[in-house]
Amino acid sequence: MMTPTPPGGRISGAKLATALGQWRRRGPHHGAADLAAAVEWQVREGRLPPGTRLPAERELAMALQVSRTLVGAALERLRERGLVASRRGSGSWITLPRTSGLPSEPEPDGDAIDFARASPPAVAALVPTLEEAIPELAALASGTGYSERGLPMLRERIAARYAERGLPTSPDDILVTNGSHHAFVLALRHFAGPGDRVLVEQPSYPNAIAAVRAAHALPVPVPVERGWDVEGIEAALKQSNPRLAYLIADFHNPTGLRMDVETRERLGAALVRARTPVVVDETMVELDHEGDPAFGPPPLAAFTGDGVGGNWAISVGSAAKAYWGGLRIGWIRASRQFLAGLVSARPALDLGSPMLEQLVVAKLMTRDDVLLARREQVTGMRDTLIDAVRTHFPRWTFERPEGGLSLWCRLDEPIGTRLAVAALNHGVRVAPGSRFSVHGGLEQWLRLPYALPDDQLAEAVARLGAAAGSVRGGGSASEPPEDVPVA
């Protein structure tokens, strides 16, 4: 597995030749085309990020054991496609492929299916729980309505849940926020500023990547394919010296992967050695299709130092996926010293989280039956979506996720963005793989959430099948003007 070269770095001829592998696909008369296609695939998979300096023609020709003329012809093809730029005396480097845009959200017509947000409907217990919370709200209404750290009963329940999962936690280790994304932004502002590097997975949650860029920091991608490449992450930590890392260890979005205990141990130790704080996004952790996550691996924070996570791990969670996206309640679990700094700085961004929503989430978290029903619901949605994809797209491949809310599908052609554009004309909004990439690419991937009723899931995939028929056979990826919202 090749670790992506940091933006602005150089890849040697030997390393590039190894990464390209068996790049020849046809006869000797197609060598330049085959080589260009192999390099393009590395770019669009995010393994050669923009700014990567390529080896000189002579060096690459020697490493590949081909003529320099063949290498020159391949580079010319890549320049024509906008994937490589060259300057006399400066060599050649990878440029940003024009494939990272997304279709704009169409006007509502009552028939469009939102296949871009991984956000299931509210749990059935939401409204009854809201009604139960009203009397307790009346008792709180005599106060100001502001709480810097969050409602004590909610922080107690969140802390207890961490303890159940194998990470001893006190309510004083918890800060309630307006969702997990808000929690990440608070931590990001604390650690990183303009020009600082932030290590992220590739692919990763698009809104997290956008937040890093909004802070004028530089996202540094590390690949997540069939799992986490700890050696590659260690190399990126050493080469890039990031101020912060952002990881999704439990039911990764979008791949659905879950980090095993051995990897958590190795990765936690690597982060501590590098003195790199890590935000661990646990938004999906409760959506375990195999059972209660309390019987799964302990939180990654349990492997970053002392029993309460030290100063290196900042765990963030949310009620959005487990209960409902409209409950904009999340939390941070971190050292008390770190939380004290956030509380002091928080008024510049917001003045706390709403009391009614905190009451509702606190009461929902006392009911194990609610989460059990949610897990059964999303597991059924997963199976419905898998059946539909296998029916309409038998050549697509994916790993059957053990948790989370999405299938990460490898397409039979690199048509992700064009398929997303065409899908709009068939009444489906979908996010292609490029949306989950730091530098574009991943055109042969598509995230399909299973967060809709069974009939809508089946209909959405059927519409995608019709859209796919209209874009097969090559051509350049489209450049839609705006992004569809992703959750």
Short mmCIF file of C-alpha atoms in Angstrom, two decimals:
data_model
loop_
_atom_site.label_atom_id
_atom_site.label_comp_id
_atom_site.label_asym_id
_atom_site.label_seq_id
_atom_site.Cartn_x
_atom_site.Cartn_y
_atom_site.Cartn_z
CA MET A 1 0.00 0.00 0.00
CA MET A 2 1.54 3.29 -1.07
CA THR A 3 1.46 6.17 1.41
CA PRO A 4 0.43 9.35 -0.43
CA THR A 5 3.21 11.85 -0.92
CA PRO A 6 2.56 15.02 1.10
CA PRO A 7 1.52 18.00 -1.08
CA GLY A 8 4.64 19.55 -2.51
CA GLY A 9 6.73 16.42 -1.92
CA ARG A 10 8.57 14.37 -4.53
CA ILE A 11 8.09 10.73 -5.42
CA SER A 12 11.11 8.81 -6.69
CA GLY A 13 11.11 6.79 -9.89
CA ALA A 14 11.51 3.53 -7.97
CA LYS A 15 8.62 4.29 -5.62
CA LEU A 16 6.33 5.34 -8.47
CA ALA A 17 7.21 2.23 -10.45
CA THR A 18 6.32 0.08 -7.43
CA ALA A 19 3.02 1.89 -6.97
CA LEU A 20 2.09 1.48 -10.65
CA GLY A 21 2.63 -2.27 -10.48
CA GLN A 22 1.64 -4.17 -13.64
CA TRP A 23 0.64 -1.08 -15.55
CA ARG A 24 0.81 -2.60 -19.03
CA ARG A 25 -2.67 -3.72 -20.09
CA ARG A 26 -2.31 -4.09 -23.86
CA GLY A 27 0.35 -4.66 -26.48
CA PRO A 28 3.60 -2.73 -27.04
CA HIS A 29 1.91 -0.15 -29.28
CA HIS A 30 -0.22 1.10 -26.36
CA GLY A 31 2.57 1.60 -23.81
CA ALA A 32 2.19 5.38 -23.47
CA ALA A 33 -1.59 5.15 -23.11
CA ASP A 34 -1.32 2.38 -20.52
CA LEU A 35 1.28 4.27 -18.51
CA ALA A 36 -0.76 7.48 -18.58
CA ALA A 37 -3.87 5.56 -17.48
CA ALA A 38 -1.99 3.97 -14.58
CA VAL A 39 -0.67 7.32 -13.33
CA GLU A 40 -4.14 8.87 -13.76
CA TRP A 41 -5.63 6.10 -11.62
CA GLN A 42 -3.13 6.89 -8.84
CA VAL A 43 -4.12 10.57 -9.03
CA ARG A 44 -7.85 9.96 -9.01
CA GLU A 45 -7.51 7.53 -6.10
CA GLY A 46 -5.80 10.30 -4.13
CA ARG A 47 -2.46 8.48 -3.91
CA LEU A 48 -0.64 11.18 -5.88
CA PRO A 49 -2.04 14.43 -4.45
CA PRO A 50 -1.74 17.76 -6.29
CA GLY A 51 1.70 19.30 -5.95
CA THR A 52 3.52 15.95 -5.97
CA ARG A 53 6.70 16.34 -8.03
CA LEU A 54 7.26 13.51 -10.48
CA PRO A 55 10.64 11.94 -11.21
CA ALA A 56 12.55 13.13 -14.25
CA GLU A 57 11.74 11.33 -17.50
CA ARG A 58 15.09 9.56 -17.57
CA GLU A 59 14.77 8.38 -13.94
CA LEU A 60 11.25 7.07 -14.46
CA ALA A 61 12.18 5.38 -17.74
CA MET A 62 15.03 3.53 -16.00
CA ALA A 63 12.78 2.50 -13.10
CA LEU A 64 10.10 1.19 -15.48
CA GLN A 65 12.66 -0.27 -17.92
CA VAL A 66 11.08 1.51 -20.88
CA SER A 67 12.24 4.17 -23.31
CA ARG A 68 12.34 7.80 -22.38
CA THR A 69 10.20 8.46 -25.48
CA LEU A 70 7.40 6.32 -24.03
CA VAL A 71 7.53 8.19 -20.71
CA GLY A 72 7.48 11.55 -22.50
CA ALA A 73 4.45 10.53 -24.56
CA ALA A 74 2.61 9.39 -21.40
CA LEU A 75 3.33 12.69 -19.65
CA GLU A 76 2.06 14.58 -22.68
CA ARG A 77 -1.22 12.67 -22.46
CA LEU A 78 -1.49 13.57 -18.79
CA ARG A 79 -0.79 17.23 -19.53
CA GLU A 80 -3.58 17.22 -22.11
CA ARG A 81 -5.97 15.87 -19.47
CA GLY A 82 -5.00 18.56 -16.98
CA LEU A 83 -3.45 16.08 -14.55
CA VAL A 84 0.21 17.08 -14.96
CA ALA A 85 1.93 20.42 -15.43
CA SER A 86 5.52 20.92 -16.54
CA ARG A 87 7.98 23.79 -16.70
CA ARG A 88 11.43 23.78 -18.27
CA GLY A 89 14.02 23.55 -15.53
CA SER A 90 11.43 22.71 -12.87
CA GLY A 91 10.22 19.30 -13.98
CA SER A 92 6.66 17.98 -13.82
CA TRP A 93 4.13 17.80 -11.02
CA ILE A 94 0.57 16.62 -10.38
CA THR A 95 -2.17 19.23 -10.74
CA LEU A 96 -5.70 19.18 -9.37
CA PRO A 97 -7.98 17.00 -11.52
CA ARG A 98 -11.18 18.71 -12.49
CA THR A 99 -13.43 16.11 -10.90
CA SER A 100 -14.15 17.31 -7.37
CA GLY A 101 -17.35 19.25 -7.93
CA LEU A 102 -20.81 18.07 -7.01
CA PRO A 103 -24.25 18.71 -8.39
CA SER A 104 -26.21 21.55 -6.89
CA GLU A 105 -29.35 20.75 -4.98
CA PRO A 106 -32.31 20.79 -7.37
CA GLU A 107 -35.46 22.71 -6.72
CA PRO A 108 -37.77 20.65 -4.51
CA ASP A 109 -40.30 18.84 -6.65
CA GLY A 110 -41.60 16.34 -4.13
CA ASP A 111 -40.05 13.45 -6.05
CA ALA A 112 -36.29 13.83 -5.52
CA ILE A 113 -34.74 11.25 -3.20
CA ASP A 114 -31.99 12.50 -0.90
CA PHE A 115 -29.29 9.84 -1.22
CA ALA A 116 -26.53 12.19 -0.03
CA ARG A 117 -27.32 12.51 3.68
CA ALA A 118 -26.68 9.52 5.93
CA SER A 119 -29.35 10.57 8.39
CA PRO A 120 -32.25 8.25 9.28
CA PRO A 121 -35.67 9.46 10.47
CA ALA A 122 -36.23 10.16 14.15
CA VAL A 123 -36.62 7.23 16.51
CA ALA A 124 -40.24 6.42 17.40
CA ALA A 125 -39.62 7.37 21.03
CA LEU A 126 -38.67 10.98 20.21
CA VAL A 127 -42.06 12.67 20.51
CA PRO A 128 -43.21 10.74 23.62
CA THR A 129 -39.87 11.53 25.27
CA LEU A 130 -40.25 15.19 24.38
CA GLU A 131 -43.65 15.22 26.10
CA GLU A 132 -42.14 13.56 29.17
CA ALA A 133 -39.42 16.21 29.32
CA ILE A 134 -41.80 19.19 29.47
CA PRO A 135 -42.39 19.05 33.24
CA GLU A 136 -38.64 18.95 33.87
CA LEU A 137 -38.16 21.87 31.51
CA ALA A 138 -40.58 23.85 33.64
CA ALA A 139 -38.26 23.38 36.60
CA LEU A 140 -35.31 24.67 34.56
CA ALA A 141 -37.22 27.61 33.16
CA SER A 142 -36.75 29.61 36.34
CA GLY A 143 -33.04 29.88 35.55
CA THR A 144 -31.20 31.77 32.80
CA GLY A 145 -31.31 28.89 30.32
CA TYR A 146 -27.56 29.01 29.79
CA SER A 147 -25.11 26.27 30.72
CA GLU A 148 -21.46 26.54 29.76
CA ARG A 149 -20.67 22.86 30.09
CA GLY A 150 -24.08 21.32 29.53
CA LEU A 151 -26.89 19.87 31.57
CA PRO A 152 -25.43 17.83 34.47
CA MET A 153 -27.81 14.88 33.98
CA LEU A 154 -26.82 14.61 30.31
CA ARG A 155 -23.09 14.79 31.08
CA GLU A 156 -23.57 12.06 33.70
CA ARG A 157 -25.24 9.78 31.16
CA ILE A 158 -22.59 10.40 28.50
CA ALA A 159 -19.82 9.72 31.03
CA ALA A 160 -21.51 6.50 32.12
CA ARG A 161 -21.71 5.34 28.51
CA TYR A 162 -17.97 5.85 28.02
CA ALA A 163 -17.34 3.83 31.18
CA GLU A 164 -19.57 1.04 29.84
CA ARG A 165 -17.44 0.99 26.67
CA GLY A 166 -14.22 0.58 28.65
CA LEU A 167 -13.05 4.18 29.18
CA PRO A 168 -13.47 5.48 32.77
CA THR A 169 -15.01 8.94 32.53
CA SER A 170 -16.36 11.58 34.91
CA PRO A 171 -19.08 14.13 34.05
CA ASP A 172 -16.31 16.72 34.50
CA ASP A 173 -14.60 15.18 31.44
CA ILE A 174 -17.63 16.03 29.25
CA LEU A 175 -18.60 19.25 27.45
CA VAL A 176 -21.96 19.37 25.65
CA THR A 177 -21.89 20.94 22.17
CA ASN A 178 -24.22 21.64 19.26
CA GLY A 179 -23.45 18.37 17.47
CA SER A 180 -20.22 16.46 16.88
CA HIS A 181 -19.20 18.68 13.98
CA HIS A 182 -19.41 21.72 16.24
CA ALA A 183 -17.28 19.77 18.74
CA PHE A 184 -14.65 19.13 16.07
CA VAL A 185 -14.59 22.79 15.02
CA LEU A 186 -14.06 23.86 18.65
CA ALA A 187 -11.09 21.50 18.93
CA LEU A 188 -9.77 22.50 15.51
CA ARG A 189 -9.79 26.20 16.41
CA HIS A 190 -7.94 25.40 19.63
CA PHE A 191 -5.10 23.46 18.00
CA ALA A 192 -4.70 24.63 14.39
CA GLY A 193 -4.46 27.92 12.60
CA PRO A 194 -3.59 29.20 9.13
CA GLY A 195 -0.90 27.11 7.49
CA ASP A 196 -0.95 24.34 10.11
CA ARG A 197 -1.30 20.75 8.93
CA VAL A 198 -4.13 18.48 10.03
CA LEU A 199 -3.89 14.74 9.37
CA VAL A 200 -7.12 13.25 7.99
CA GLU A 201 -8.11 9.92 6.53
CA GLN A 202 -8.68 9.47 2.81
CA PRO A 203 -11.58 9.11 2.24
CA SER A 204 -13.08 11.06 5.12
CA TYR A 205 -16.17 12.99 6.24
CA PRO A 206 -16.50 15.91 3.77
CA ASN A 207 -17.64 18.50 6.31
CA ALA A 208 -14.56 17.83 8.43
CA ILE A 209 -12.29 18.43 5.43
CA ALA A 210 -14.22 21.63 4.70
CA ALA A 211 -13.77 22.77 8.31
CA VAL A 212 -10.01 22.28 8.10
CA ARG A 213 -9.89 24.39 4.96
CA ALA A 214 -12.17 27.03 6.50
CA ALA A 215 -9.62 27.36 9.30
CA HIS A 216 -6.99 27.98 6.57
CA ALA A 217 -5.19 24.85 7.71
CA LEU A 218 -3.84 22.18 5.35
CA PRO A 219 -5.42 18.69 5.35
CA VAL A 220 -2.84 15.92 5.00
CA PRO A 221 -4.49 12.71 3.75
CA VAL A 222 -3.56 9.17 4.77
CA PRO A 223 -5.26 6.27 2.98
CA VAL A 224 -7.92 4.05 4.51
CA GLU A 225 -8.64 1.16 2.19
CA ARG A 226 -9.27 -2.22 3.81
CA GLY A 227 -8.01 -0.79 7.07
CA TRP A 228 -5.68 1.77 8.61
CA ASP A 229 -2.06 1.74 7.44
CA VAL A 230 -0.32 2.44 10.76
CA GLU A 231 3.13 2.57 9.15
CA GLY A 232 1.85 5.07 6.60
CA ILE A 233 0.29 7.19 9.36
CA GLU A 234 3.55 7.07 11.32
CA ALA A 235 5.41 8.28 8.22
CA ALA A 236 2.89 11.10 7.69
CA LEU A 237 3.19 12.15 11.35
CA LYS A 238 6.98 12.30 11.00
CA GLN A 239 7.06 14.03 7.59
CA SER A 240 4.22 16.51 8.06
CA ASN A 241 4.36 17.19 11.81
CA PRO A 242 0.61 17.94 11.95
CA ARG A 243 -0.83 20.02 14.76
CA LEU A 244 -3.90 17.78 14.95
CA ALA A 245 -5.28 14.50 13.61
CA TYR A 246 -8.91 13.68 12.81
CA LEU A 247 -9.88 10.00 12.75
CA ILE A 248 -13.08 7.95 12.64
CA ALA A 249 -12.25 4.64 14.33
CA ASP A 250 -15.76 3.23 14.74
CA PHE A 251 -17.75 2.62 11.55
CA HIS A 252 -15.74 5.03 9.47
CA ASN A 253 -17.62 7.43 7.24
CA PRO A 254 -17.81 6.55 4.36
CA THR A 255 -16.18 3.08 4.34
CA GLY A 256 -18.00 1.59 7.35
CA LEU A 257 -14.73 0.10 8.65
CA ARG A 258 -14.04 -0.42 12.35
CA MET A 259 -10.54 -0.25 13.79
CA ASP A 260 -9.48 -3.41 15.64
CA VAL A 261 -7.88 -3.40 19.07
CA GLU A 262 -4.34 -4.07 17.81
CA THR A 263 -4.52 -1.12 15.42
CA ARG A 264 -5.89 1.12 18.18
CA GLU A 265 -2.97 0.17 20.40
CA ARG A 266 -0.37 0.84 17.70
CA LEU A 267 -2.00 4.03 16.47
CA GLY A 268 -2.56 5.42 19.96
CA ALA A 269 1.11 4.85 20.78
CA ALA A 270 2.20 6.47 17.49
CA LEU A 271 0.12 9.60 18.16
CA VAL A 272 1.55 9.94 21.67
CA ARG A 273 5.12 9.50 20.40
CA ALA A 274 4.52 12.17 17.78
CA ARG A 275 2.84 14.40 20.39
CA THR A 276 -0.07 14.87 18.00
CA PRO A 277 -3.51 15.44 19.57
CA VAL A 278 -6.29 13.50 17.86
CA VAL A 279 -9.99 14.20 17.51
CA VAL A 280 -11.78 10.83 17.39
CA ASP A 281 -15.21 11.16 15.75
CA GLU A 282 -17.57 8.62 17.36
CA THR A 283 -20.77 9.80 15.69
CA MET A 284 -21.55 6.32 14.33
CA VAL A 285 -20.39 4.20 17.27
CA GLU A 286 -23.86 3.29 18.57
CA LEU A 287 -24.97 1.98 15.15
CA ASP A 288 -23.34 -1.40 15.63
CA HIS A 289 -25.12 -4.02 13.52
CA GLU A 290 -23.63 -6.85 15.54
CA GLY A 291 -24.86 -5.76 18.99
CA ASP A 292 -24.09 -3.34 21.80
CA PRO A 293 -20.77 -1.51 21.13
CA ALA A 294 -20.02 -1.87 24.85
CA PHE A 295 -18.85 -5.38 23.89
CA GLY A 296 -16.68 -4.03 21.04
CA PRO A 297 -13.23 -2.44 21.12
CA PRO A 298 -12.67 0.26 23.78
CA PRO A 299 -12.60 3.87 22.50
CA LEU A 300 -9.37 4.92 20.79
CA ALA A 301 -8.85 7.39 23.65
CA ALA A 302 -8.21 4.41 25.94
CA PHE A 303 -4.95 3.80 24.05
CA THR A 304 -3.45 7.29 24.18
CA GLY A 305 -2.01 7.48 27.65
CA ASP A 306 -3.57 7.45 31.09
CA GLY A 307 -6.99 6.13 32.02
CA VAL A 308 -8.82 9.30 31.04
CA GLY A 309 -7.14 9.80 27.71
CA GLY A 310 -4.51 12.31 28.80
CA ASN A 311 -4.25 15.45 26.70
CA TRP A 312 -3.84 13.60 23.40
CA ALA A 313 -7.32 12.24 22.63
CA ILE A 314 -10.45 14.33 22.18
CA SER A 315 -13.47 12.09 21.62
CA VAL A 316 -16.53 13.68 20.02
CA GLY A 317 -19.99 12.15 19.78
CA SER A 318 -23.51 13.04 18.74
CA ALA A 319 -27.19 12.22 19.14
CA ALA A 320 -27.79 12.85 15.43
CA LYS A 321 -27.38 9.34 14.02
CA ALA A 322 -28.52 7.38 17.06
CA TYR A 323 -31.72 9.36 17.65
CA TRP A 324 -32.35 12.12 15.09
CA GLY A 325 -30.38 14.68 13.07
CA GLY A 326 -32.71 17.42 14.29
CA LEU A 327 -31.40 16.99 17.82
CA ARG A 328 -28.36 19.23 17.45
CA ILE A 329 -26.67 17.87 20.56
CA GLY A 330 -23.14 16.51 20.66
CA TRP A 331 -20.30 16.32 23.15
CA ILE A 332 -16.58 16.33 23.74
CA ARG A 333 -14.84 13.92 26.09
CA ALA A 334 -11.34 15.15 26.90
CA SER A 335 -9.01 16.19 29.71
CA ARG A 336 -10.40 18.74 32.15
CA GLN A 337 -7.57 21.15 31.40
CA PHE A 338 -8.43 21.10 27.69
CA LEU A 339 -12.15 21.52 28.36
CA ALA A 340 -11.48 24.49 30.62
CA GLY A 341 -9.74 26.21 27.73
CA LEU A 342 -12.66 25.49 25.41
CA VAL A 343 -15.18 26.83 27.92
CA SER A 344 -13.20 30.06 28.18
CA ALA A 345 -12.99 30.48 24.40
CA ARG A 346 -16.48 29.20 23.50
CA PRO A 347 -18.42 32.51 23.94
CA ALA A 348 -16.72 33.79 20.79
CA LEU A 349 -18.65 31.12 18.84
CA ASP A 350 -21.81 30.32 20.79
CA LEU A 351 -23.32 30.58 24.27
CA GLY A 352 -24.15 26.95 24.94
CA SER A 353 -26.53 24.24 23.79
CA PRO A 354 -30.36 24.36 24.03
CA MET A 355 -31.81 23.00 27.26
CA LEU A 356 -34.89 21.25 25.85
CA GLU A 357 -32.85 19.19 23.40
CA GLN A 358 -30.39 18.29 26.16
CA LEU A 359 -33.25 17.10 28.35
CA VAL A 360 -34.66 14.95 25.56
CA VAL A 361 -31.29 13.35 24.74
CA ALA A 362 -30.59 12.68 28.42
CA LYS A 363 -33.89 10.86 28.77
CA LEU A 364 -33.41 8.92 25.53
CA MET A 365 -29.99 7.76 26.71
CA THR A 366 -31.54 6.08 29.75
CA ARG A 367 -33.56 3.74 27.50
CA ASP A 368 -31.64 0.79 26.07
CA ASP A 369 -34.68 -0.28 24.05
CA VAL A 370 -34.48 2.86 21.89
CA LEU A 371 -30.96 2.10 20.67
CA LEU A 372 -31.79 -1.57 20.23
CA ALA A 373 -34.69 -0.66 17.95
CA ARG A 374 -32.50 1.81 16.04
CA ARG A 375 -29.81 -0.81 15.43
CA GLU A 376 -32.39 -3.29 14.17
CA GLN A 377 -33.86 -0.62 11.90
CA VAL A 378 -30.62 0.43 10.24
CA THR A 379 -29.42 -3.16 9.91
CA GLY A 380 -32.59 -3.93 7.96
CA MET A 381 -32.01 -0.84 5.79
CA ARG A 382 -28.46 -2.04 5.13
CA ASP A 383 -29.66 -5.43 3.94
CA THR A 384 -32.32 -3.84 1.70
CA LEU A 385 -29.72 -1.59 0.09
CA ILE A 386 -27.26 -4.46 -0.44
CA ASP A 387 -29.94 -6.50 -2.21
CA ALA A 388 -30.85 -3.56 -4.45
CA VAL A 389 -27.22 -2.80 -5.38
CA ARG A 390 -26.52 -6.44 -6.20
CA THR A 391 -29.61 -6.51 -8.42
CA HIS A 392 -28.96 -3.30 -10.38
CA PHE A 393 -25.13 -3.17 -10.20
CA PRO A 394 -23.79 -6.74 -10.07
CA ARG A 395 -20.30 -5.56 -11.06
CA TRP A 396 -19.97 -3.08 -8.22
CA THR A 397 -18.09 -4.30 -5.16
CA PHE A 398 -18.22 -3.34 -1.49
CA GLU A 399 -17.47 -4.62 1.99
CA ARG A 400 -20.56 -5.55 4.00
CA PRO A 401 -20.39 -3.02 6.86
CA GLU A 402 -20.74 -4.17 10.45
CA GLY A 403 -21.99 -0.77 11.54
CA GLY A 404 -22.63 2.81 10.48
CA LEU A 405 -24.96 4.05 7.78
CA SER A 406 -23.35 3.64 4.36
CA LEU A 407 -22.03 1.31 1.67
CA TRP A 408 -18.74 2.39 0.12
CA CYS A 409 -19.11 1.06 -3.41
CA ARG A 410 -16.34 0.53 -5.93
CA LEU A 411 -17.80 1.14 -9.36
CA ASP A 412 -16.89 -0.79 -12.50
CA GLU A 413 -15.86 2.49 -14.20
CA PRO A 414 -14.46 5.82 -12.92
CA ILE A 415 -17.77 7.65 -13.42
CA GLY A 416 -18.60 8.80 -9.90
CA THR A 417 -19.04 12.53 -10.49
CA ARG A 418 -20.73 12.10 -13.87
CA LEU A 419 -23.11 9.60 -12.30
CA ALA A 420 -23.97 12.07 -9.53
CA VAL A 421 -24.71 14.73 -12.14
CA ALA A 422 -26.84 12.40 -14.24
CA ALA A 423 -28.67 11.15 -11.15
CA LEU A 424 -30.15 14.61 -10.60
CA ASN A 425 -32.03 14.25 -13.86
CA HIS A 426 -33.48 11.01 -12.49
CA GLY A 427 -34.59 12.52 -9.19
CA VAL A 428 -31.74 11.34 -6.95
CA ARG A 429 -29.16 13.40 -5.04
CA VAL A 430 -26.02 11.38 -4.37
CA ALA A 431 -22.45 12.20 -3.30
CA PRO A 432 -19.62 10.70 -5.41
CA GLY A 433 -16.32 9.50 -4.01
CA SER A 434 -14.57 12.75 -4.94
CA ARG A 435 -16.63 14.50 -2.27
CA PHE A 436 -14.86 12.43 0.41
CA SER A 437 -11.36 13.14 -0.88
CA VAL A 438 -8.94 15.87 0.12
CA HIS A 439 -7.72 16.61 -3.40
CA GLY A 440 -10.48 15.18 -5.60
CA GLY A 441 -10.18 11.85 -7.31
CA LEU A 442 -11.80 8.63 -6.03
CA GLU A 443 -13.89 8.69 -9.20
CA GLN A 444 -14.41 4.94 -9.02
CA TRP A 445 -16.16 5.18 -5.65
CA LEU A 446 -19.64 6.15 -4.49
CA ARG A 447 -21.16 6.40 -1.00
CA LEU A 448 -24.69 5.03 -0.72
CA PRO A 449 -26.31 5.67 2.68
CA TYR A 450 -28.94 3.32 4.06
CA ALA A 451 -31.00 5.88 5.95
CA LEU A 452 -34.30 5.75 4.02
CA PRO A 453 -37.35 3.50 4.19
CA ASP A 454 -37.01 0.26 2.24
CA ASP A 455 -39.19 1.36 -0.67
CA GLN A 456 -37.22 4.59 -1.12
CA LEU A 457 -33.90 2.76 -0.96
CA ALA A 458 -35.00 0.36 -3.70
CA GLU A 459 -36.36 3.21 -5.82
CA ALA A 460 -33.19 5.30 -5.37
CA VAL A 461 -30.96 2.45 -6.58
CA ALA A 462 -33.28 1.78 -9.53
CA ARG A 463 -33.03 5.45 -10.53
CA LEU A 464 -29.25 5.30 -10.18
CA GLY A 465 -29.30 2.33 -12.53
CA ALA A 466 -31.10 4.41 -15.15
CA ALA A 467 -28.66 7.28 -14.62
CA ALA A 468 -25.64 4.97 -14.95
CA GLY A 469 -26.87 3.81 -18.34
CA SER A 470 -26.63 7.37 -19.62
CA VAL A 471 -23.01 8.01 -18.58
CA ARG A 472 -21.20 4.76 -19.35
CA GLY A 473 -18.51 4.62 -21.96
CA GLY A 474 -15.97 7.26 -20.91
CA GLY A 475 -15.78 10.97 -21.35
CA SER A 476 -14.62 13.69 -18.99
CA ALA A 477 -16.15 14.16 -15.59
CA SER A 478 -18.56 17.07 -15.31
CA GLU A 479 -17.98 20.11 -13.13
CA PRO A 480 -21.27 20.92 -11.39
CA PRO A 481 -21.44 24.41 -9.92
CA GLU A 482 -22.13 23.64 -6.23
CA ASP A 483 -22.02 20.88 -3.65
CA VAL A 484 -25.01 18.90 -2.46
CA PRO A 485 -25.32 18.89 1.33
CA VAL A 486 -23.76 15.78 2.89
CA ALA A 487 -24.34 14.38 6.35
#
